[in-house]
Coordinates of C-alpha atoms and ligand atoms in Angstrom, one line a residue:
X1 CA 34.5 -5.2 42.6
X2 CA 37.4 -4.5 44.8
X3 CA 36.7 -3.0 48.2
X4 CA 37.9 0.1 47.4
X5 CA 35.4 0.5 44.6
X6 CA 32.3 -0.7 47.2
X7 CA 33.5 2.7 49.3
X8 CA 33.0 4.8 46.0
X9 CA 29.9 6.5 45.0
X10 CA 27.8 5.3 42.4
X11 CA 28.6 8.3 39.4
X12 CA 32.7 6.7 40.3
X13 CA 31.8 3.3 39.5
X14 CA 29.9 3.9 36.4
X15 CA 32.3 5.4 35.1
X16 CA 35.6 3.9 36.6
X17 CA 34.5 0.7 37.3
X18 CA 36.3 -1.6 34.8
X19 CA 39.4 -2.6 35.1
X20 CA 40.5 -3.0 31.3
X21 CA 43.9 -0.2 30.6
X22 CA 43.6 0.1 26.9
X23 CA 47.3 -0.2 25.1
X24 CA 46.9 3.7 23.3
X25 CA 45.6 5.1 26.2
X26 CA 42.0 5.2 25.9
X27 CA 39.9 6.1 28.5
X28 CA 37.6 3.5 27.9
X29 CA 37.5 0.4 26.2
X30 CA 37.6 0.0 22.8
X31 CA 34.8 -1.6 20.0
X32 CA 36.4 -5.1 19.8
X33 CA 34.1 -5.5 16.4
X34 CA 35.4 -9.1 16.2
X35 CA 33.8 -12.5 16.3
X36 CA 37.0 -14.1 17.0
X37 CA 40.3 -13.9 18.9
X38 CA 43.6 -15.0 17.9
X39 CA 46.9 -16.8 20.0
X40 CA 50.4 -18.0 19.5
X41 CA 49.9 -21.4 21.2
X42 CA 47.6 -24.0 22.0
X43 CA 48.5 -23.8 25.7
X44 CA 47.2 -19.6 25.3
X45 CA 44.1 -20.9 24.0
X46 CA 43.4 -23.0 26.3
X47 CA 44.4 -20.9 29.3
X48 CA 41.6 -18.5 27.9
X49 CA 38.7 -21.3 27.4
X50 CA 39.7 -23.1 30.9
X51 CA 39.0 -20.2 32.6
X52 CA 42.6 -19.8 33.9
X53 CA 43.4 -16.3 31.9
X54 CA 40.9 -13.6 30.9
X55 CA 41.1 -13.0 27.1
X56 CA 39.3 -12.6 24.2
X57 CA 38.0 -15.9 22.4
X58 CA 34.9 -16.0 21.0
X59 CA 32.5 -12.9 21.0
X60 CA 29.1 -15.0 21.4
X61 CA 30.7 -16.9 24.6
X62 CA 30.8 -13.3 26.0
X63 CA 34.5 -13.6 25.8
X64 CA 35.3 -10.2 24.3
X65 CA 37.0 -7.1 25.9
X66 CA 34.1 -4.6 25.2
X67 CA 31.6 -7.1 27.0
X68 CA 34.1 -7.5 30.1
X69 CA 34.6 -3.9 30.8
X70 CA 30.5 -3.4 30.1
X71 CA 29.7 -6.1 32.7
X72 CA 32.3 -5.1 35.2
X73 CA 31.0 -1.8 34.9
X74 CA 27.4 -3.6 35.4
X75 CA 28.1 -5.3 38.7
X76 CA 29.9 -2.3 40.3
X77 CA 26.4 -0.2 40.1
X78 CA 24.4 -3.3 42.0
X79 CA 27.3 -4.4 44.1
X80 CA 27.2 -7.9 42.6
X81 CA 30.0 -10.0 42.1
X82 CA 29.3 -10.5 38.8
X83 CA 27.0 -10.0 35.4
X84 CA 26.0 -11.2 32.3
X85 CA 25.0 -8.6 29.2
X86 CA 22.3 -10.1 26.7
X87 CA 20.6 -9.0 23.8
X88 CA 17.3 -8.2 25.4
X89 CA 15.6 -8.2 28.7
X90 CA 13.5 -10.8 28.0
X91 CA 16.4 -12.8 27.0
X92 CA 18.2 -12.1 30.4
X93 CA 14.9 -13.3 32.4
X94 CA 14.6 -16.2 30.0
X95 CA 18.1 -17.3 30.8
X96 CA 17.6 -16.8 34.3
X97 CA 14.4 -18.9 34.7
X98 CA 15.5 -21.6 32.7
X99 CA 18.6 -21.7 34.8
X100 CA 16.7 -21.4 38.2
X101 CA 13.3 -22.1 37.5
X102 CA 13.2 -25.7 37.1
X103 CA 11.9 -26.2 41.0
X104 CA 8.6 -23.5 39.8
X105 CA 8.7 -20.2 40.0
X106 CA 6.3 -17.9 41.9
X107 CA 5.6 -14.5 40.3
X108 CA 4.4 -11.9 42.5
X109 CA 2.3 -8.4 41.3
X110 CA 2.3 -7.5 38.1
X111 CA 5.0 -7.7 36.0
X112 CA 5.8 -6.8 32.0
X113 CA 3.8 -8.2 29.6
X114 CA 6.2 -10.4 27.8
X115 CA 7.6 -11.7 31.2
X116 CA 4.1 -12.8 32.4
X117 CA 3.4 -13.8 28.7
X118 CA 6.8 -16.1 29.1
X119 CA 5.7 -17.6 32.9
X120 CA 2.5 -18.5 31.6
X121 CA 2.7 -19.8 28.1
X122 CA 5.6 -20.8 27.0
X123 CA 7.7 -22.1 30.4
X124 CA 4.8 -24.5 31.1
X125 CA 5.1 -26.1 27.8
X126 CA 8.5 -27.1 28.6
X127 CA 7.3 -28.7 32.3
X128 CA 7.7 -26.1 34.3
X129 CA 6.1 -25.1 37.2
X130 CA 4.9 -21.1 37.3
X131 CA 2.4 -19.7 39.4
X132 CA 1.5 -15.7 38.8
X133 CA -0.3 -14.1 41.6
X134 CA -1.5 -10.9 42.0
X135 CA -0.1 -8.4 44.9
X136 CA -3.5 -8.6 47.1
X137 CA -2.8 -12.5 46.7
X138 CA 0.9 -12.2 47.7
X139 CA -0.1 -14.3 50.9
X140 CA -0.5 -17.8 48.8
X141 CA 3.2 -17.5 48.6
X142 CA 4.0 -19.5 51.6
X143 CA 1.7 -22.6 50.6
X144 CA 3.8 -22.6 47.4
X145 CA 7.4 -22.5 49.3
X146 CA 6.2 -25.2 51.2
X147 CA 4.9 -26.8 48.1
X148 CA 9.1 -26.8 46.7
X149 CA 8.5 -23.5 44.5
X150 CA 12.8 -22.7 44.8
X151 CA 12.5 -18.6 42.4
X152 CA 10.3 -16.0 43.4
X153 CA 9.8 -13.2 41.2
X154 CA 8.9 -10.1 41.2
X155 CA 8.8 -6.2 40.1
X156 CA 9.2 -3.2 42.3
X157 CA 7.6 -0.4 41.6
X158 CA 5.0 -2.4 39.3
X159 CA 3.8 -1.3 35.6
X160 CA 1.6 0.6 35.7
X161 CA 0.1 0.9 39.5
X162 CA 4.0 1.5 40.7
X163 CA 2.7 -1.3 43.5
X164 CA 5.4 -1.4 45.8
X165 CA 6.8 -4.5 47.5
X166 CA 9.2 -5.2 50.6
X167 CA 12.5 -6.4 49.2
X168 CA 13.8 -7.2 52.2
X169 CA 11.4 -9.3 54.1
X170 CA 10.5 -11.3 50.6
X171 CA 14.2 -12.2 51.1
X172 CA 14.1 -13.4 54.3
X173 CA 10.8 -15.4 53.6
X174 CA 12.5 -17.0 50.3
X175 CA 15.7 -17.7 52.5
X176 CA 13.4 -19.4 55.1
X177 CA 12.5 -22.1 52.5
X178 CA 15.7 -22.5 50.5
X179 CA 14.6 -20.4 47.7
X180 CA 15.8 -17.3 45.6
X181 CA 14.7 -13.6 45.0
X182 CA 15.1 -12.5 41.8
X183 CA 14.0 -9.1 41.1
X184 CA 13.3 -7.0 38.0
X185 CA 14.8 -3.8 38.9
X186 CA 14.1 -2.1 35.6
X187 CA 11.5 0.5 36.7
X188 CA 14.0 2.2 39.3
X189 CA 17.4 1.5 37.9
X190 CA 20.3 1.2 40.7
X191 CA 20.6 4.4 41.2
X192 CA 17.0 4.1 42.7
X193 CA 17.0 0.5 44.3
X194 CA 20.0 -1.6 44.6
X195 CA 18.1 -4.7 45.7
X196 CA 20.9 -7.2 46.1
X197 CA 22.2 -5.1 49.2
X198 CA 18.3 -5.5 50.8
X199 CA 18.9 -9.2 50.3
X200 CA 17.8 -10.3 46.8
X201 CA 19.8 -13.2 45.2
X202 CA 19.5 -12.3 41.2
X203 CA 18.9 -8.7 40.2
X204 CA 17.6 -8.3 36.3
X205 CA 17.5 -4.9 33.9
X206 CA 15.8 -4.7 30.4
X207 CA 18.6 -2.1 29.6
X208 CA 16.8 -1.0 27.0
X209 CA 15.4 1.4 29.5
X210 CA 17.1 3.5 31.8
X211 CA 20.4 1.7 32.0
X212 CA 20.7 2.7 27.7
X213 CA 18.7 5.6 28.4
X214 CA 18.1 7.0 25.2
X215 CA 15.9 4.4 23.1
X216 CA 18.1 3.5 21.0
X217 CA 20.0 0.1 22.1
X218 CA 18.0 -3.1 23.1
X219 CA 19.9 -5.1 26.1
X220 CA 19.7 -7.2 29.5
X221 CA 21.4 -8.1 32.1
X222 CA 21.4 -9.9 35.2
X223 CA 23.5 -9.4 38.4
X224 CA 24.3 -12.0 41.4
X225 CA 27.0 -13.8 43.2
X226 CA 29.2 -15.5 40.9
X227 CA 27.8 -19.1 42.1
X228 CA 24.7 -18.3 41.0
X229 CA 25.6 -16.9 37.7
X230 CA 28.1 -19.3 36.8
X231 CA 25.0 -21.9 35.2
X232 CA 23.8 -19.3 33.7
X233 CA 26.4 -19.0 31.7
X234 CA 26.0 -22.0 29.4
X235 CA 22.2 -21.5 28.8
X236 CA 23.6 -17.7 27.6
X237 CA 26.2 -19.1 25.4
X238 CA 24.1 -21.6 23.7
X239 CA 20.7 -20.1 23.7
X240 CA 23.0 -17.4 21.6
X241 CA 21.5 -14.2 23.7
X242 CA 25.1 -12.3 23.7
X243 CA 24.7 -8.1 22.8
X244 CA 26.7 -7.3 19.5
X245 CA 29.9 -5.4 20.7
X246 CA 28.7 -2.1 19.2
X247 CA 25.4 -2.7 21.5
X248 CA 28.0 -3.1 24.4
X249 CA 30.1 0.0 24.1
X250 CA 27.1 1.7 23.0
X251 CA 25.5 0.9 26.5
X252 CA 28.9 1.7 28.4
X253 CA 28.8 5.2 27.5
X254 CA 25.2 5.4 28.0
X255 CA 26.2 3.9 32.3
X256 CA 28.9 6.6 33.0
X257 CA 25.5 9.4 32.6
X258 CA 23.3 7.1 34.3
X259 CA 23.4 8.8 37.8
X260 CA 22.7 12.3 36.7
X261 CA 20.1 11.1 34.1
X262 CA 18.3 9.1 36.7
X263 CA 18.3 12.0 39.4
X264 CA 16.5 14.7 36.8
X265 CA 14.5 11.7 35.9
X266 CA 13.4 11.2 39.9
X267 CA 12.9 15.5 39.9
X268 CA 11.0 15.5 36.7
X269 CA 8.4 12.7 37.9
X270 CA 8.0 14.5 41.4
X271 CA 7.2 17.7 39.5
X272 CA 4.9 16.6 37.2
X273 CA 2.8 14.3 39.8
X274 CA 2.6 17.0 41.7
X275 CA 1.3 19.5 39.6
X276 CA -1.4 16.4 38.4
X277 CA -2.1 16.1 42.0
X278 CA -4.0 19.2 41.7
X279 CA -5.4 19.0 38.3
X280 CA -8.9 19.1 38.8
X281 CA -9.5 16.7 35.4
X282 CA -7.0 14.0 37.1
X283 CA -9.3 11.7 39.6
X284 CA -6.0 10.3 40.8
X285 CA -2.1 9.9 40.4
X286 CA 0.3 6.9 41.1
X287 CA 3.5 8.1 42.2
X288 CA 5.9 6.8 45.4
X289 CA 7.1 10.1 45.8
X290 CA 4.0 11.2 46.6
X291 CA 3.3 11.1 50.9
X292 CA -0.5 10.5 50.4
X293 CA 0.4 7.4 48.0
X294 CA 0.0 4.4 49.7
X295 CA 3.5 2.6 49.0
X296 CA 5.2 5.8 49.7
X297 CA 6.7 5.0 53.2
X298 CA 8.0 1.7 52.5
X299 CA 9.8 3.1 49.0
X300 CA 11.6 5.6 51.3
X301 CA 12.4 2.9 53.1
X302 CA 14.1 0.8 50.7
X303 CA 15.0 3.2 47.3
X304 CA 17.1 6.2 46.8
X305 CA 14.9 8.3 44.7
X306 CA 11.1 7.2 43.9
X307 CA 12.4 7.0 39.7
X308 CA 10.7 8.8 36.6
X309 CA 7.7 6.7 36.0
X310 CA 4.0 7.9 37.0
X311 CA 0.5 6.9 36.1
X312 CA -2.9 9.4 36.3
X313 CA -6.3 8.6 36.2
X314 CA -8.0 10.9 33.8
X315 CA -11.9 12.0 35.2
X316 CA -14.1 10.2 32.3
X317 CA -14.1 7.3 30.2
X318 CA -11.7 5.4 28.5
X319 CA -12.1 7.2 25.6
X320 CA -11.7 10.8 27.4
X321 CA -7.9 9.6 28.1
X322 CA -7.4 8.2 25.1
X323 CA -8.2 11.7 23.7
X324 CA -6.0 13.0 26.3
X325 CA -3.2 10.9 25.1
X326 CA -4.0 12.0 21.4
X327 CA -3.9 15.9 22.1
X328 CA -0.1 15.7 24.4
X329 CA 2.1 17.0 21.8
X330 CA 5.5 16.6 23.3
X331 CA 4.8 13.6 25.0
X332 CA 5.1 11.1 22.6
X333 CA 2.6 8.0 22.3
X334 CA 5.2 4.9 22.8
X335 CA 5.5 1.7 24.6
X336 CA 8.7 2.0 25.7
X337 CA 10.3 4.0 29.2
X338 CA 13.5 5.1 30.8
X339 CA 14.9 7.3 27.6
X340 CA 15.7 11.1 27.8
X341 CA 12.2 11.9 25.7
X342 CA 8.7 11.6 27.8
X343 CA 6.2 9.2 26.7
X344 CA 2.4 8.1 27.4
X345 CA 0.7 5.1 26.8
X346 CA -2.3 3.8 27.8
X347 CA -2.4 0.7 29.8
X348 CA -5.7 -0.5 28.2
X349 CA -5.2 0.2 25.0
X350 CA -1.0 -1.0 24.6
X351 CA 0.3 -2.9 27.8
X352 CA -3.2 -4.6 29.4
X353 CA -5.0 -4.5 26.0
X354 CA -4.9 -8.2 25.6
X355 CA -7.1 -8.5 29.1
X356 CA -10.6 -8.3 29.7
X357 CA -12.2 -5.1 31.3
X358 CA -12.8 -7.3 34.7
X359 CA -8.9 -8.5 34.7
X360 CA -7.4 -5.1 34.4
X361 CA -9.9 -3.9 37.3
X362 CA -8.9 -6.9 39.4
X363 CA -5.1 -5.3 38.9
X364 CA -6.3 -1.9 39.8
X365 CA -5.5 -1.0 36.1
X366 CA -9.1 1.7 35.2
X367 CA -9.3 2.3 31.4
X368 CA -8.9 5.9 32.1
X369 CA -5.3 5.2 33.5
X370 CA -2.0 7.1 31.4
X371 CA 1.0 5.8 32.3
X372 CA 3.8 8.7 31.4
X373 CA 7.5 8.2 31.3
X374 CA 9.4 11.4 32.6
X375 CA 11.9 12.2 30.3
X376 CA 14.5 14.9 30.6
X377 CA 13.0 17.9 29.0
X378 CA 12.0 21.1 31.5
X379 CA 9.0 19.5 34.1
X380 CA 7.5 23.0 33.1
X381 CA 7.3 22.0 29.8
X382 CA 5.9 18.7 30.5
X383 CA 3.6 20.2 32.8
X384 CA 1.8 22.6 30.4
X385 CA 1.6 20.2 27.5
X386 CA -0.6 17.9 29.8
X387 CA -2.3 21.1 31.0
X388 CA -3.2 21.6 27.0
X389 CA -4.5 17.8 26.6
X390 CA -6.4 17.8 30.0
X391 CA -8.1 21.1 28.7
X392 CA -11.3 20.7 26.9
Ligands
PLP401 C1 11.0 -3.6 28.8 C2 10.9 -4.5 30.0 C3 11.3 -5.8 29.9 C4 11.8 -6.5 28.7 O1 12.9 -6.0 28.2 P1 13.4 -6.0 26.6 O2 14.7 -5.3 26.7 O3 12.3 -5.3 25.8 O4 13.5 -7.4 26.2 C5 11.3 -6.6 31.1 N1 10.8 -6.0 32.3 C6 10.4 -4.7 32.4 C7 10.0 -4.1 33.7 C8 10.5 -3.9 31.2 O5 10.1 -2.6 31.3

């Protein structure tokens, strides 16, 4: 990103931030639908594969046009130097522990399923070192810098408690020890949180969610400096994790919308918690944009908008909110978030169902919690289909 770009707003960079100047005039770069790249000499080919010449080469090495101007694009909206497109989220976090994680990685708060699923089974089979702690027991984190622990890791806003977590002075206590912050920055997208600019080393997106926005492409990504991507590389290009080129463009056009989607997201979520804040069936609503809600001064403090994810607690049982979630109508029941349709789910039943009752209570997760996804239909719309649910 040139320094002319860092001046320009973030709808600008989405959607003129790659460099590429296609031959016919396109405005945006083509589908290169290729596997494979072609050249007239040896000495070309080499140029390309040593690193001296951007060109096309090989499409799983991420050396393909449509997957340069995607990640160029990518960086530009978390002001990172560089980024690397993958074929999942998990796939992007998978790369990235591997990569750094080798020195243990601390996990703080909740975090998504598959990535706690990843830190806790399948990492330690290989050797390494992961510790998960839960946000009230963020304050063992020092004993494990001390104890050489070189990646911490977390989420901010949580799933499904929207927990939030000081970026910034995480960074400095990481720093303080030698070690990383990486963060998950799925649940507020860049135009919400641009963590990397509050000190973060690594930024990751499942963009499968917002950054695709419309549930209908599966992708990662991660973001950083270029020295701490660079190893990253390999592990990408070998563990095979590279996006299909139609995935890539498909999730280019999706970017240059991503500013206005994620504002009416950020309007619809405030609307809606609000109008649950004074349901008289709702015994309580998770939302950063709310004042009364307890992380609500420090997400001011470090986001741009509080995003389009909310959770309720429904007065009764767990059964009374699954009933809830039956009735909604528009609101689909899916495990999924970010795209332009709204969607429930309940945490005890989908995301936390694999937990005991006692676990999900020690998280703060109640079985009568609905975690909703604002989409981009009319708030009023959203609003009186739970207003039919709730009624009994
Ligand atoms: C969905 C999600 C992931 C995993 O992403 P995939 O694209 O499904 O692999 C990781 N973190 C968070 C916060 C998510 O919501």
């Amino acid at each position: 990103m040139t320094d002319e770009d860092k001046q320009r707003g973030l709808s600008t960079r989405a959607i003129h931030g790659h460099s590429s100047r296609d031959a016919y005039g396109s405005p945006y770069t083509p589908i290169y639908n290729t596997t494979t790249f072609g050249f007239d000499a040896t000495a070309d080919l080499l140029d390309v594969m040593d690193g001296r010449k951007r060109g096309g080469l090989y499409t799983r090495y991420g050396l393909n046009p449509t997957i340069f101007a995607l990640e160029e694009t990518l960086a530009g909206l978390e002001s990172a130097e560089a980024a690397w497109v993958f074929c999942s989220g998990m796939a992007a976090l998978s790369a990235l522990f591997l990569t750094h994680g080798r020195h243990g990685i601390a996990c703080i708060g909740d975090a998504y399923g598959g990535t706690l699923e990843l830190l806790e089974q399948q990492l330690p089979q290989l050797g390494l070192r992961t510790h998960c702690l839960l946000g009230s027991e963020a304050g063992q984190l020092d004993a494990l810098l001390d104890d050489g622990v070189r990646l911490v890791f977390l989420e901010t806003p949580t799933n499904p408690t929207l927990d939030i977590a000081d970026i910034r002075a995480l960074a400095a206590k990481a720093h303080a020890h030698g070690a990383l912050l990486a963060i998950d920055n799925t649940f507020a997208s860049p135009v919400n949180q641009r963590p990397l600019e509050l000190g973060a080393d690594v930024v990751m997106h499942s963009a499968t969610k917002y950054l695709g926005g419309h549930s209908d492409l599966t992708a990662g990504v991660l973001m950083g400096s270029k020295a701490l991507l660079e190893p990253v590389w390999n592990w990408r290009k070998n563990l095979g994790s590279m996006p299909a080129p139609e995935t890539a463009a498909l999730l280019s056009r999706s970017l240059r919308t991503l500013e206005v989607r994620v504002r009416q997201h950020n309007a619809g979520a405030q609307a809606v918690a609000e109008a649950m804040q004074c349901h008289p069936r709702i015994a309580r609503v998770y939302y950063p944009g709310l004042p009364g809600f307890p992380g609500h001064e420090l997400a001011a403090a470090q986001m741009h908008g509080f995003g389009g994810m909310l959770s309720i607690d429904v007065k009764g049982s767990g059964a009374d909110a699954t009933a809830v979630a039956d009735r909604l109508r528009l609101i689909r029941l899916a495990p999924s978030l970010g795209g332009v349709e709204s969607l429930v789910t309940q945490p005890c039943t989908t995301t936390h169902h694999g937990q005991t009752a006692d676990e999900r209570a020690r998280r703060g997760i109640s079985d009568s919690m609905l975690r909703l996804s604002i989409g981009l239909e009319d708030p009023s719309d959203l609003i009186a289909d739970l207003d039919q649910a709730l009624h009994t």
